Coordinates of C-alpha atoms in Angstrom, one line a residue:
Chain A
M149 CA -62.7 -53.8 -43.7
A150 CA -61.7 -50.3 -44.9
R151 CA -58.6 -51.8 -46.5
D152 CA -60.7 -54.3 -48.6
T153 CA -62.8 -51.4 -49.7
L154 CA -59.8 -49.4 -50.9
A155 CA -58.4 -52.4 -52.8
E156 CA -61.9 -53.0 -54.3
R157 CA -62.2 -49.4 -55.3
V158 CA -58.7 -49.6 -56.9
L159 CA -59.7 -52.6 -58.8
R160 CA -62.8 -50.8 -60.1
G161 CA -60.5 -48.1 -61.5
D162 CA -61.5 -45.4 -59.1
R163 CA -58.9 -42.7 -59.6
A164 CA -59.2 -41.2 -56.1
A165 CA -58.7 -44.7 -54.6
V166 CA -55.6 -45.1 -56.8
A167 CA -54.2 -41.9 -55.4
R168 CA -55.0 -42.9 -51.9
A169 CA -53.5 -46.3 -52.4
I170 CA -50.2 -44.9 -53.7
T171 CA -50.0 -42.5 -50.8
K172 CA -50.7 -45.3 -48.4
V173 CA -48.0 -47.5 -49.8
E174 CA -45.6 -44.6 -50.2
N175 CA -45.9 -43.8 -46.5
R176 CA -45.9 -47.5 -45.7
E177 CA -49.0 -47.1 -43.7
E178 CA -50.5 -50.1 -41.9
G179 CA -52.3 -52.4 -44.3
S180 CA -50.0 -51.5 -47.3
A181 CA -48.8 -55.1 -47.5
E182 CA -52.3 -56.5 -47.5
L183 CA -53.4 -54.0 -50.1
L184 CA -50.5 -55.0 -52.4
E185 CA -51.2 -58.7 -51.7
T186 CA -54.8 -58.3 -52.8
I187 CA -54.2 -56.2 -55.9
G188 CA -51.1 -58.2 -56.8
K189 CA -53.3 -61.1 -57.8
K190 CA -55.3 -59.0 -60.2
L191 CA -52.6 -57.5 -62.4
G192 CA -53.6 -56.9 -65.9
G193 CA -50.3 -56.5 -67.6
A194 CA -49.9 -52.8 -68.3
F195 CA -47.2 -51.6 -70.7
V196 CA -44.6 -49.8 -68.6
F197 CA -42.8 -47.1 -70.6
G198 CA -39.9 -45.0 -69.4
V199 CA -39.4 -41.5 -70.7
T200 CA -36.1 -39.8 -69.9
G201 CA -33.7 -37.1 -71.2
P202 CA -31.8 -34.0 -70.1
P203 CA -33.7 -31.3 -68.3
G204 CA -35.5 -28.7 -70.5
T205 CA -36.0 -31.0 -73.5
G206 CA -39.8 -30.9 -73.0
K207 CA -40.4 -34.3 -71.7
S208 CA -43.6 -33.3 -69.9
T209 CA -45.1 -31.6 -72.9
L210 CA -44.3 -34.5 -75.1
I211 CA -45.9 -36.9 -72.6
D212 CA -48.9 -34.7 -72.6
R213 CA -49.2 -35.2 -76.4
L214 CA -48.9 -38.9 -76.0
I215 CA -51.6 -38.9 -73.4
E216 CA -53.9 -37.0 -75.8
E217 CA -53.2 -39.7 -78.5
Y218 CA -53.9 -42.5 -76.0
R219 CA -57.1 -40.9 -74.9
K220 CA -58.3 -40.5 -78.5
A221 CA -57.7 -44.3 -78.8
G222 CA -59.6 -44.9 -75.5
V223 CA -56.5 -46.2 -73.7
R224 CA -56.2 -45.5 -70.0
V225 CA -52.9 -43.9 -69.1
G226 CA -50.9 -43.3 -65.9
V227 CA -47.9 -41.1 -65.5
I228 CA -45.4 -41.3 -62.6
A229 CA -43.0 -38.4 -62.6
V230 CA -39.9 -39.2 -60.6
D231 CA -38.6 -36.1 -58.9
P232 CA -35.2 -35.3 -57.4
T233 CA -35.5 -35.3 -53.7
S234 CA -34.5 -32.7 -51.2
P235 CA -32.1 -34.3 -48.7
I236 CA -33.6 -32.3 -45.9
T237 CA -37.3 -32.1 -46.5
G238 CA -37.6 -35.4 -48.3
G239 CA -40.3 -34.0 -50.5
A240 CA -40.6 -33.9 -54.3
L241 CA -39.3 -30.5 -55.1
L242 CA -40.8 -30.1 -58.5
G243 CA -44.1 -30.8 -57.0
D244 CA -47.2 -31.9 -58.8
R245 CA -47.2 -30.9 -62.4
V246 CA -49.3 -28.2 -64.0
R247 CA -50.7 -30.8 -66.4
M248 CA -52.4 -32.6 -63.6
V249 CA -54.9 -29.7 -63.7
K250 CA -55.3 -30.1 -67.5
H251 CA -56.4 -33.8 -67.2
A252 CA -58.3 -33.3 -64.0
T253 CA -61.7 -34.2 -65.4
D254 CA -60.5 -37.2 -67.4
E255 CA -60.9 -40.4 -65.3
G256 CA -58.8 -42.2 -67.9
V257 CA -55.7 -40.3 -67.0
F258 CA -53.7 -40.5 -63.7
I259 CA -50.7 -38.4 -63.0
R260 CA -48.5 -38.5 -60.0
S261 CA -45.1 -37.0 -58.9
M262 CA -43.0 -39.3 -56.7
A263 CA -39.8 -38.5 -54.9
S264 CA -36.7 -40.5 -55.7
R265 CA -35.9 -40.6 -52.0
G266 CA -34.1 -43.2 -50.0
W267 CA -30.6 -43.2 -48.5
S268 CA -29.7 -46.0 -50.9
G269 CA -30.3 -43.9 -53.9
G270 CA -32.1 -45.4 -56.8
L271 CA -35.8 -45.3 -57.4
S272 CA -38.5 -43.9 -55.3
G273 CA -39.6 -45.8 -52.3
A274 CA -42.7 -47.0 -54.1
I275 CA -42.5 -46.8 -57.9
S276 CA -42.8 -50.6 -58.3
E277 CA -45.9 -50.5 -56.0
A278 CA -47.4 -47.6 -57.8
I279 CA -47.1 -49.4 -61.1
Q280 CA -48.9 -52.4 -59.6
I281 CA -51.7 -50.2 -58.3
L282 CA -52.2 -48.5 -61.6
D283 CA -52.0 -51.8 -63.4
A284 CA -54.6 -53.3 -61.1
A285 CA -56.8 -50.3 -61.7
G286 CA -57.0 -51.1 -65.4
T287 CA -54.3 -48.7 -66.6
E288 CA -53.1 -49.9 -69.9
V289 CA -50.0 -47.7 -70.3
V290 CA -47.9 -46.5 -67.4
I291 CA -45.4 -43.9 -68.3
I292 CA -42.4 -43.4 -65.9
E293 CA -40.9 -40.0 -66.4
T294 CA -37.4 -39.4 -64.9
V295 CA -35.8 -36.0 -64.7
G296 CA -33.0 -37.0 -67.0
I297 CA -29.3 -37.6 -66.3
G298 CA -28.6 -39.5 -63.2
Q299 CA -29.0 -42.7 -61.3
S300 CA -32.8 -42.8 -61.5
D301 CA -32.6 -43.3 -65.2
I302 CA -30.4 -46.2 -64.9
E303 CA -32.6 -47.8 -62.2
V304 CA -35.7 -47.1 -64.2
M305 CA -34.3 -49.2 -67.1
K306 CA -34.6 -52.3 -65.0
I307 CA -38.4 -52.1 -64.4
V308 CA -39.7 -50.6 -67.6
H309 CA -40.5 -52.5 -70.8
A310 CA -39.1 -49.8 -73.0
V311 CA -37.4 -46.4 -72.8
M312 CA -37.9 -43.3 -74.9
V313 CA -35.0 -40.8 -74.7
V314 CA -36.1 -37.2 -75.3
T315 CA -33.5 -34.7 -76.5
M316 CA -33.4 -31.5 -78.5
P317 CA -31.2 -29.5 -80.8
G318 CA -28.5 -27.3 -79.3
L319 CA -27.5 -29.4 -76.4
G320 CA -23.8 -28.9 -77.0
D321 CA -23.1 -31.2 -79.9
D322 CA -25.3 -34.0 -78.6
I323 CA -22.7 -34.5 -75.9
Q324 CA -25.1 -34.2 -73.0
V325 CA -27.0 -37.2 -74.3
S326 CA -24.0 -39.3 -74.8
K327 CA -22.4 -38.2 -71.5
A328 CA -25.3 -39.3 -69.5
G329 CA -25.3 -42.8 -71.0
L330 CA -28.6 -42.1 -72.7
M331 CA -27.3 -43.4 -76.1
E332 CA -27.4 -46.9 -74.7
I333 CA -30.8 -47.1 -73.0
G334 CA -33.3 -45.9 -75.6
D335 CA -35.7 -48.1 -77.5
I336 CA -36.8 -44.9 -79.3
Y337 CA -35.3 -41.4 -79.5
A338 CA -37.4 -38.2 -79.9
V339 CA -35.6 -35.0 -81.0
N340 CA -38.1 -32.5 -79.6
K341 CA -38.4 -28.8 -80.5
S342 CA -37.8 -29.8 -84.1
D343 CA -38.4 -26.2 -85.2
L344 CA -35.0 -25.2 -83.7
P345 CA -32.0 -25.1 -86.0
G346 CA -29.9 -28.2 -86.0
A347 CA -32.8 -30.7 -85.5
D348 CA -32.1 -32.6 -88.8
S349 CA -28.3 -32.9 -88.1
M350 CA -29.1 -34.1 -84.6
V351 CA -31.3 -36.8 -86.0
I352 CA -28.5 -37.9 -88.4
N353 CA -25.9 -37.8 -85.5
L354 CA -28.1 -39.8 -83.3
L355 CA -28.9 -42.4 -86.0
G356 CA -25.1 -42.8 -86.4
M357 CA -24.5 -43.1 -82.7
V358 CA -27.3 -45.6 -81.9
R359 CA -26.4 -47.6 -85.0
D360 CA -23.1 -48.3 -83.4
M361 CA -24.7 -50.3 -80.7
K362 CA -24.6 -54.0 -81.6
G363 CA -27.8 -55.5 -82.9
R364 CA -29.9 -52.4 -82.2
S365 CA -31.2 -49.6 -84.4
P366 CA -33.9 -47.8 -82.4
P367 CA -36.0 -45.3 -84.3
V368 CA -35.0 -41.6 -84.1
L369 CA -37.9 -39.2 -84.7
K370 CA -38.2 -35.5 -85.0
V371 CA -41.1 -34.0 -83.1
S372 CA -42.4 -30.6 -81.9
A373 CA -44.5 -31.3 -78.9
L374 CA -45.5 -27.6 -78.6
R375 CA -46.7 -27.4 -82.3
G376 CA -48.0 -30.9 -82.4
E377 CA -45.8 -31.8 -85.4
G378 CA -44.5 -35.3 -85.7
V379 CA -46.6 -36.5 -82.8
A380 CA -48.7 -38.9 -84.8
A381 CA -45.6 -40.6 -86.2
L382 CA -44.0 -40.8 -82.7
F383 CA -47.2 -42.3 -81.3
T384 CA -47.3 -44.9 -84.0
A385 CA -43.7 -45.8 -83.2
V386 CA -44.4 -46.1 -79.5
E387 CA -47.5 -48.2 -80.2
R388 CA -45.4 -50.5 -82.3
I389 CA -43.1 -51.1 -79.4
R390 CA -46.1 -51.7 -77.0
S391 CA -47.5 -54.3 -79.4
K392 CA -44.2 -56.1 -79.5
V393 CA -43.7 -56.0 -75.8
L394 CA -47.2 -57.4 -75.1
S395 CA -46.9 -60.1 -77.8
P396 CA -45.4 -63.6 -77.2
E397 CA -42.1 -62.1 -78.7
G398 CA -42.0 -59.7 -75.7
R399 CA -42.0 -62.4 -73.1
D400 CA -38.4 -62.0 -72.1
V401 CA -38.7 -58.2 -71.8
R402 CA -41.7 -58.6 -69.6
L403 CA -40.0 -61.2 -67.5
K404 CA -36.9 -58.9 -67.1
S405 CA -39.2 -56.1 -66.0
T406 CA -41.0 -58.3 -63.4
Q407 CA -37.6 -59.4 -62.2
G408 CA -36.4 -55.8 -61.8
M409 CA -39.5 -54.9 -59.9
I410 CA -39.1 -57.9 -57.5
A411 CA -35.5 -57.0 -57.0
E412 CA -36.4 -53.4 -56.3
L413 CA -39.0 -54.5 -53.7
A414 CA -36.7 -57.0 -52.1
K415 CA -33.8 -54.6 -52.0
R416 CA -35.9 -52.1 -50.1
R417 CA -36.8 -54.8 -47.5
V418 CA -33.2 -55.6 -47.0
L419 CA -32.1 -52.0 -46.8
D420 CA -34.9 -51.1 -44.4
R421 CA -33.7 -53.7 -42.0
F422 CA -30.1 -52.6 -42.5
E423 CA -31.0 -48.9 -42.1
G424 CA -32.3 -49.5 -38.6
R425 CA -28.9 -50.8 -37.7
A426 CA -27.1 -48.0 -39.5
E427 CA -28.9 -45.5 -37.2
S428 CA -27.3 -47.1 -34.2
S429 CA -23.8 -47.1 -35.8
R430 CA -22.7 -44.1 -33.9
E431 CA -20.9 -46.3 -31.3
L432 CA -18.9 -48.0 -34.1
A433 CA -18.0 -44.6 -35.5
K434 CA -16.6 -43.5 -32.1
K435 CA -14.5 -46.7 -31.9
V436 CA -13.1 -45.9 -35.4
E437 CA -12.4 -42.3 -34.4
N438 CA -10.6 -43.5 -31.4
R439 CA -8.6 -45.9 -33.6
E440 CA -9.9 -48.9 -31.6
I441 CA -11.1 -50.7 -34.7
S442 CA -10.7 -50.1 -38.4
M443 CA -13.4 -48.8 -40.7
E444 CA -13.5 -52.2 -42.4
E445 CA -14.1 -54.0 -39.1
A446 CA -16.8 -51.5 -38.2
A447 CA -18.5 -52.0 -41.6
R448 CA -18.4 -55.8 -41.1
E449 CA -19.9 -55.6 -37.7
L450 CA -22.7 -53.3 -39.0
A451 CA -23.4 -55.4 -42.1
E452 CA -23.6 -58.5 -39.9
G453 CA -26.1 -56.8 -37.6
R454 CA -24.1 -57.2 -34.5
Chain B
M63 CA 4.3 -59.9 -49.6
A64 CA 3.4 -57.7 -52.6
R65 CA 0.3 -56.6 -50.7
D66 CA 2.4 -55.4 -47.7
T67 CA 4.6 -53.6 -50.1
L68 CA 1.7 -51.8 -51.7
A69 CA 0.3 -50.7 -48.3
E70 CA 3.7 -49.6 -47.2
R71 CA 4.2 -47.6 -50.4
V72 CA 0.8 -46.0 -49.9
L73 CA 1.7 -45.1 -46.3
R74 CA 4.9 -43.5 -47.6
G75 CA 2.7 -41.3 -49.8
D76 CA 3.8 -42.8 -53.2
R77 CA 1.3 -41.5 -55.7
A78 CA 1.6 -44.4 -58.1
A79 CA 0.9 -46.8 -55.2
V80 CA -2.1 -44.7 -54.2
A81 CA -3.5 -45.0 -57.8
R82 CA -2.8 -48.7 -57.8
A83 CA -4.4 -49.2 -54.4
I84 CA -7.6 -47.4 -55.4
T85 CA -7.8 -49.5 -58.6
K86 CA -7.3 -52.6 -56.6
V87 CA -10.1 -51.8 -54.2
E88 CA -12.4 -50.5 -56.9
N89 CA -12.1 -53.8 -58.8
R90 CA -12.3 -55.7 -55.5
E91 CA -9.1 -57.6 -56.3
E92 CA -7.9 -60.1 -53.9
G93 CA -6.1 -58.6 -51.0
S94 CA -8.2 -55.5 -51.0
A95 CA -9.6 -56.2 -47.6
E96 CA -6.2 -56.8 -46.1
L97 CA -4.9 -53.6 -47.7
L98 CA -7.7 -51.6 -46.2
E99 CA -7.2 -53.3 -42.9
T100 CA -3.6 -52.3 -42.8
I101 CA -4.0 -48.7 -43.9
G102 CA -7.2 -48.3 -41.9
K103 CA -5.0 -48.3 -38.7
K104 CA -2.9 -45.5 -40.0
L105 CA -5.4 -42.8 -40.9
G106 CA -4.3 -39.3 -40.4
G107 CA -7.6 -37.5 -40.3
A108 CA -7.9 -35.7 -43.7
F109 CA -10.4 -33.0 -44.2
V110 CA -13.0 -34.3 -46.7
F111 CA -14.6 -31.6 -48.7
G112 CA -17.5 -32.0 -51.1
V113 CA -17.8 -29.8 -54.1
T114 CA -21.1 -29.9 -56.1
G115 CA -23.3 -27.8 -58.3
P116 CA -25.1 -27.9 -61.6
P117 CA -23.2 -28.9 -64.7
G118 CA -21.3 -26.2 -66.5
T119 CA -20.8 -24.0 -63.5
G120 CA -17.0 -24.5 -63.6
K121 CA -16.5 -26.7 -60.6
S122 CA -13.4 -28.3 -62.0
T123 CA -11.7 -25.0 -62.8
L124 CA -12.5 -23.7 -59.3
I125 CA -11.1 -26.8 -57.7
D126 CA -8.0 -26.3 -59.8
R127 CA -7.6 -22.9 -58.2
L128 CA -8.1 -24.3 -54.7
I129 CA -5.4 -26.9 -55.5
E130 CA -3.0 -24.1 -56.5
E131 CA -3.7 -22.3 -53.2
Y132 CA -3.2 -25.5 -51.2
R133 CA 0.0 -26.3 -53.0
K134 CA 1.3 -22.8 -52.3
A135 CA 0.6 -23.5 -48.6
G136 CA 2.4 -26.9 -48.9
V137 CA -0.8 -28.9 -48.3
R138 CA -1.2 -32.3 -50.0
V139 CA -4.5 -32.5 -51.9
G140 CA -6.5 -35.3 -53.5
V141 CA -9.5 -34.9 -55.8
I142 CA -12.0 -37.7 -56.4
A143 CA -14.4 -36.7 -59.3
V144 CA -17.5 -38.8 -59.2
D145 CA -18.8 -39.4 -62.7
P146 CA -22.1 -40.6 -63.9
T147 CA -22.0 -44.1 -65.1
S148 CA -23.0 -45.8 -68.3
P149 CA -25.5 -48.5 -67.5
I150 CA -24.0 -50.6 -70.2
T151 CA -20.2 -50.2 -70.1
G152 CA -20.0 -49.4 -66.4
G153 CA -17.3 -47.0 -67.1
A154 CA -16.8 -43.4 -66.0
L155 CA -18.0 -41.6 -69.1
L156 CA -16.4 -38.2 -68.4
G157 CA -13.1 -40.0 -68.2
D158 CA -10.0 -38.7 -66.5
R159 CA -9.8 -35.0 -66.5
V160 CA -7.6 -32.7 -68.5
R161 CA -6.3 -31.2 -65.3
M162 CA -4.7 -34.5 -64.4
V163 CA -2.1 -33.7 -66.9
K164 CA -1.6 -30.2 -65.5
H165 CA -0.6 -31.5 -62.1
A166 CA 1.2 -34.6 -63.4
T167 CA 4.6 -33.6 -62.1
D168 CA 3.3 -32.5 -58.6
E169 CA 3.6 -35.4 -56.2
G170 CA 1.5 -33.4 -53.7
V171 CA -1.6 -33.6 -55.9
F172 CA -3.7 -36.7 -56.7
I173 CA -6.7 -36.6 -59.0
R174 CA -8.9 -39.5 -59.9
S175 CA -12.3 -40.0 -61.6
M176 CA -14.5 -42.7 -60.2
A177 CA -17.8 -44.0 -61.6
S178 CA -20.9 -43.8 -59.4
R179 CA -21.8 -47.3 -60.4
G180 CA -23.8 -49.9 -58.7
W181 CA -27.3 -51.2 -59.2
S182 CA -28.3 -49.7 -55.8
G183 CA -27.4 -46.2 -57.0
G184 CA -25.7 -43.9 -54.5
L185 CA -22.0 -43.4 -54.3
S186 CA -19.3 -45.1 -56.3
G187 CA -18.3 -48.6 -55.3
A188 CA -15.1 -47.4 -53.6
I189 CA -15.2 -43.7 -52.6
S190 CA -15.1 -44.4 -48.9
E191 CA -12.1 -46.7 -49.5
A192 CA -10.4 -44.1 -51.8
I193 CA -10.7 -41.5 -49.1
Q194 CA -9.1 -43.9 -46.6
I195 CA -6.2 -44.6 -49.0
L196 CA -5.6 -41.0 -49.7
D197 CA -5.8 -40.2 -46.0
A198 CA -3.3 -42.9 -45.1
A199 CA -1.0 -41.6 -47.8
G200 CA -0.8 -38.3 -46.0
T201 CA -3.3 -36.3 -48.0
E202 CA -4.5 -33.5 -45.9
V203 CA -7.4 -32.3 -48.0
V204 CA -9.6 -34.7 -50.0
I205 CA -12.0 -33.0 -52.4
I206 CA -15.0 -35.0 -53.6
E207 CA -16.4 -33.5 -56.8
T208 CA -19.9 -34.6 -57.8
V209 CA -21.4 -33.8 -61.2
G210 CA -24.2 -31.7 -59.6
I211 CA -27.9 -32.5 -59.4
G212 CA -28.7 -36.0 -58.4
Q213 CA -28.5 -38.7 -56.0
S214 CA -24.7 -38.8 -55.7
D215 CA -24.8 -35.2 -54.2
I216 CA -27.2 -36.4 -51.5
E217 CA -25.1 -39.5 -50.8
V218 CA -21.9 -37.5 -50.7
M219 CA -23.3 -35.3 -47.9
K220 CA -23.2 -38.2 -45.6
I221 CA -19.4 -38.8 -45.9
V222 CA -17.9 -35.4 -46.3
H223 CA -17.1 -32.9 -43.5
A224 CA -18.4 -29.9 -45.4
V225 CA -19.9 -29.1 -48.8
M226 CA -19.3 -26.2 -51.2
V227 CA -22.0 -25.5 -53.7
V228 CA -20.8 -23.9 -57.0
T229 CA -23.3 -22.0 -59.0
M230 CA -23.2 -19.2 -61.6
P231 CA -25.3 -16.3 -62.8
G232 CA -28.0 -17.0 -65.4
L233 CA -29.1 -20.4 -64.3
G234 CA -32.8 -19.5 -64.8
D235 CA -33.4 -17.4 -61.7
D236 CA -31.4 -19.5 -59.4
I237 CA -34.1 -22.1 -59.8
Q238 CA -31.7 -24.9 -60.8
V239 CA -29.9 -24.6 -57.5
S240 CA -33.0 -24.6 -55.4
K241 CA -34.7 -27.4 -57.5
A242 CA -31.8 -29.7 -56.9
G243 CA -32.0 -29.3 -53.2
L244 CA -28.6 -27.6 -53.2
M245 CA -29.9 -24.7 -51.0
E246 CA -29.9 -27.1 -48.1
I247 CA -26.6 -28.8 -48.3
G248 CA -24.0 -26.1 -48.6
D249 CA -21.6 -25.0 -45.9
I250 CA -20.3 -22.4 -48.4
Y251 CA -21.6 -21.1 -51.7
A252 CA -19.4 -20.0 -54.6
V253 CA -21.0 -17.9 -57.4
N254 CA -18.5 -18.6 -60.1
K255 CA -18.1 -16.7 -63.4
S256 CA -18.6 -13.5 -61.4
D257 CA -17.8 -11.4 -64.6
L258 CA -21.2 -12.5 -66.0
P259 CA -24.1 -10.1 -65.6
G260 CA -26.3 -11.0 -62.6
A261 CA -23.6 -12.2 -60.3
D262 CA -24.3 -9.6 -57.6
S263 CA -28.0 -10.1 -57.6
M264 CA -27.4 -13.9 -57.5
V265 CA -25.3 -13.4 -54.4
I266 CA -28.0 -11.4 -52.8
N267 CA -30.7 -13.9 -53.7
L268 CA -28.6 -16.8 -52.4
L269 CA -27.9 -15.0 -49.1
G270 CA -31.6 -14.5 -48.7
M271 CA -32.4 -18.1 -49.4
V272 CA -29.7 -19.7 -47.3
R273 CA -30.5 -17.3 -44.5
D274 CA -34.0 -18.8 -44.4
M275 CA -32.5 -22.1 -43.1
K276 CA -32.8 -22.2 -39.4
G277 CA -29.6 -21.6 -37.5
R278 CA -27.4 -21.5 -40.6
S279 CA -25.9 -18.7 -42.6
P280 CA -23.2 -20.2 -44.8
P281 CA -21.0 -17.7 -46.6
V282 CA -21.8 -16.8 -50.3
L283 CA -18.8 -15.6 -52.2
K284 CA -18.3 -14.3 -55.7
V285 CA -15.4 -15.8 -57.7
S286 CA -14.1 -16.0 -61.2
A287 CA -12.1 -19.2 -61.3
L288 CA -11.0 -18.4 -64.9
R289 CA -9.6 -14.9 -64.1
G290 CA -8.5 -15.9 -60.6
E291 CA -10.6 -13.2 -59.0
G292 CA -12.0 -13.8 -55.5
V293 CA -10.1 -17.1 -55.2
A294 CA -8.0 -15.9 -52.2
A295 CA -11.1 -14.9 -50.3
L296 CA -12.8 -18.2 -51.2
F297 CA -9.7 -20.2 -50.1
T298 CA -9.6 -18.3 -46.8
A299 CA -13.3 -19.2 -46.2
V300 CA -12.7 -22.9 -47.0
E301 CA -9.7 -22.9 -44.7
R302 CA -11.8 -21.5 -41.9
I303 CA -14.2 -24.4 -42.3
R304 CA -11.4 -26.9 -42.3
S305 CA -9.9 -25.5 -39.1
K306 CA -13.3 -25.7 -37.5
V307 CA -13.9 -29.3 -38.6
L308 CA -10.5 -30.4 -37.4
S309 CA -10.9 -28.6 -34.0
P310 CA -12.5 -30.2 -30.9
E311 CA -15.6 -28.2 -32.0
G312 CA -15.8 -30.3 -35.1
R313 CA -15.9 -33.7 -33.3
D314 CA -19.6 -34.2 -34.1
V315 CA -19.1 -33.5 -37.8
R316 CA -16.2 -35.9 -38.0
L317 CA -18.1 -38.6 -36.2
K318 CA -21.0 -38.2 -38.6
S319 CA -18.7 -38.5 -41.5
T320 CA -17.1 -41.6 -40.2
Q321 CA -20.5 -43.0 -39.5
G322 CA -21.6 -42.3 -43.0
M323 CA -18.5 -44.0 -44.4
I324 CA -19.1 -47.1 -42.2
A325 CA -22.7 -47.2 -43.4
E326 CA -21.6 -46.9 -47.0
L327 CA -19.1 -49.7 -46.6
A328 CA -21.6 -51.9 -44.7
K329 CA -24.4 -51.2 -47.2
R330 CA -22.2 -52.4 -50.0
R331 CA -21.5 -55.7 -48.2
V332 CA -25.2 -56.3 -47.6
L333 CA -26.1 -55.4 -51.2
D334 CA -23.4 -57.6 -52.6
R335 CA -24.7 -60.6 -50.8
F336 CA -28.2 -59.7 -51.9
E337 CA -27.3 -59.0 -55.5
G338 CA -26.1 -62.5 -55.9
R339 CA -29.6 -63.7 -55.0
A340 CA -31.2 -61.1 -57.2
E341 CA -29.4 -62.6 -60.2
S342 CA -31.2 -65.9 -59.6
S343 CA -34.5 -64.2 -59.2
R344 CA -35.7 -65.2 -62.7
E345 CA -37.6 -68.2 -61.4
L346 CA -39.5 -65.9 -59.0
A347 CA -40.3 -63.6 -61.9
K348 CA -41.7 -66.5 -63.9
K349 CA -44.0 -67.5 -61.0
V350 CA -45.2 -63.9 -60.8
E351 CA -45.8 -63.7 -64.5
N352 CA -47.8 -67.0 -64.3
R353 CA -49.8 -65.5 -61.4
E354 CA -48.6 -68.3 -59.1
I355 CA -47.4 -65.8 -56.5
S356 CA -47.8 -62.1 -56.0
M357 CA -44.9 -59.7 -56.5
E358 CA -44.9 -59.0 -52.7
E359 CA -44.4 -62.7 -52.0
A360 CA -41.6 -62.9 -54.5
A361 CA -39.9 -59.9 -53.0
R362 CA -40.2 -61.4 -49.5
E363 CA -38.7 -64.7 -50.7
L364 CA -35.9 -62.9 -52.5
A365 CA -35.2 -60.7 -49.5
E366 CA -35.1 -63.6 -47.1
G367 CA -32.6 -65.4 -49.3
R368 CA -34.7 -68.4 -50.0

């Protein structure tokens, strides 16, 4: 009864209900599966947009600017910020962002930090679910912000429709961007803090680098999120990508994203089952330590659930 | 026949054979399982030491200094540097390290970069195997270097016997270290580049922070890897940890590491099987896109292998 009410409230776009639903699913509370089952039939087809880049490039400020543009256009936006996780506390260390306060009175904006927890690495326990909940609540654009450099960026590629890589001048000859494999995942590149020296040459370098990738020449745009310069042009470029993704032309991209989300959800199911067995693997470890069995044998036994 | 020969050469401590064996296992070539089965029965019990910390703190240089100390003491050392992976090329982007050249003529040193690849995130496809191969080849100390900040650090904790966190003055009020959860995983802390201003206050700050953790007060040592200052003291502290781990007192730590390695190996087996199914998940994604089934149903079907 109470569950139906929560799902209904989510479907009505109630922001508090969305927050509650995400928490419920994140903590795998009872009724999570039913909730997802209900809202899963009412998905609207939100545009899922990944924003990534090295730390300190101003991703959050830039996302704030995009939120402002979207709100001017009357578009409902959700942001999921994926935080690195403490191995001990399991919590999101960066915590909820300052900007949550800024948009506190706007029912058309939803912002949430989620930890990229899980012994298996990869995405947060419930990002795919959170996207569904936001989508069902009528959110038209869901932005997934990752903390740059690392596995979560690679994983996020598989469930978003498009990726914006944020960088800035002075990051050691653009090496950081190329090191982290970010040259290969962007559908659009933003050189933020464009008032700093080296912005123009960085744009030129990036254009050269991303041109190298076969068949792709994603736009590279200079922007100053802080001063608001270049934001309108960046927004236009992002909106162009959104239109394309949501058009018949974008069918393959959407299908791949759905596939990625299903795989993420299914993987978690498989690993959950397996993790239970891993907990009881101490006996196998003892046998290996005593040289009774090899590590390979132990792994096989554990994998087969014996 | 050739396989036995490779295993035998590994067991004799032949460095080229070790390199070949790791490549074989990394690429999952035929005969890998047999190789691991053979060497898995001849493990010597190497000390597995994780070294991590934010990028740019000089981890590699510091590890080089430790290698020098170990070689003076006649101890055989192996280093596995875990690199971030390109989502496209799958390769280790940082490539093999310059220092490989430096130790090229020393048969007692083995250095290898490995990619932290895998759709599931987490550790490299073959780190646990590489540790076994190095151990079987008579390596007494295996250092696992991770590129700081990120999931691989968290995963590495589960298979190493102890962790050294490398940091340096001027990292924004020590925030980077605490943000990344590194305050919680170190068995020893090195403040590198101790000639920079702020080194002493950083040591004091860190001592305060790590003292907060219940029951633990890991050493915090100032060092300049470049100038060689403080290296002897650091080496002594690391050796103290190694003695403890390899003593009867360290039994639990060793067991936990073995358990972590078994879990890592088993997890890969499970995910491999599952990944094959995920590849054929396109049909399920289509059904979801056509609103024939919910994403939860699709995930369930995929997880159950239907």
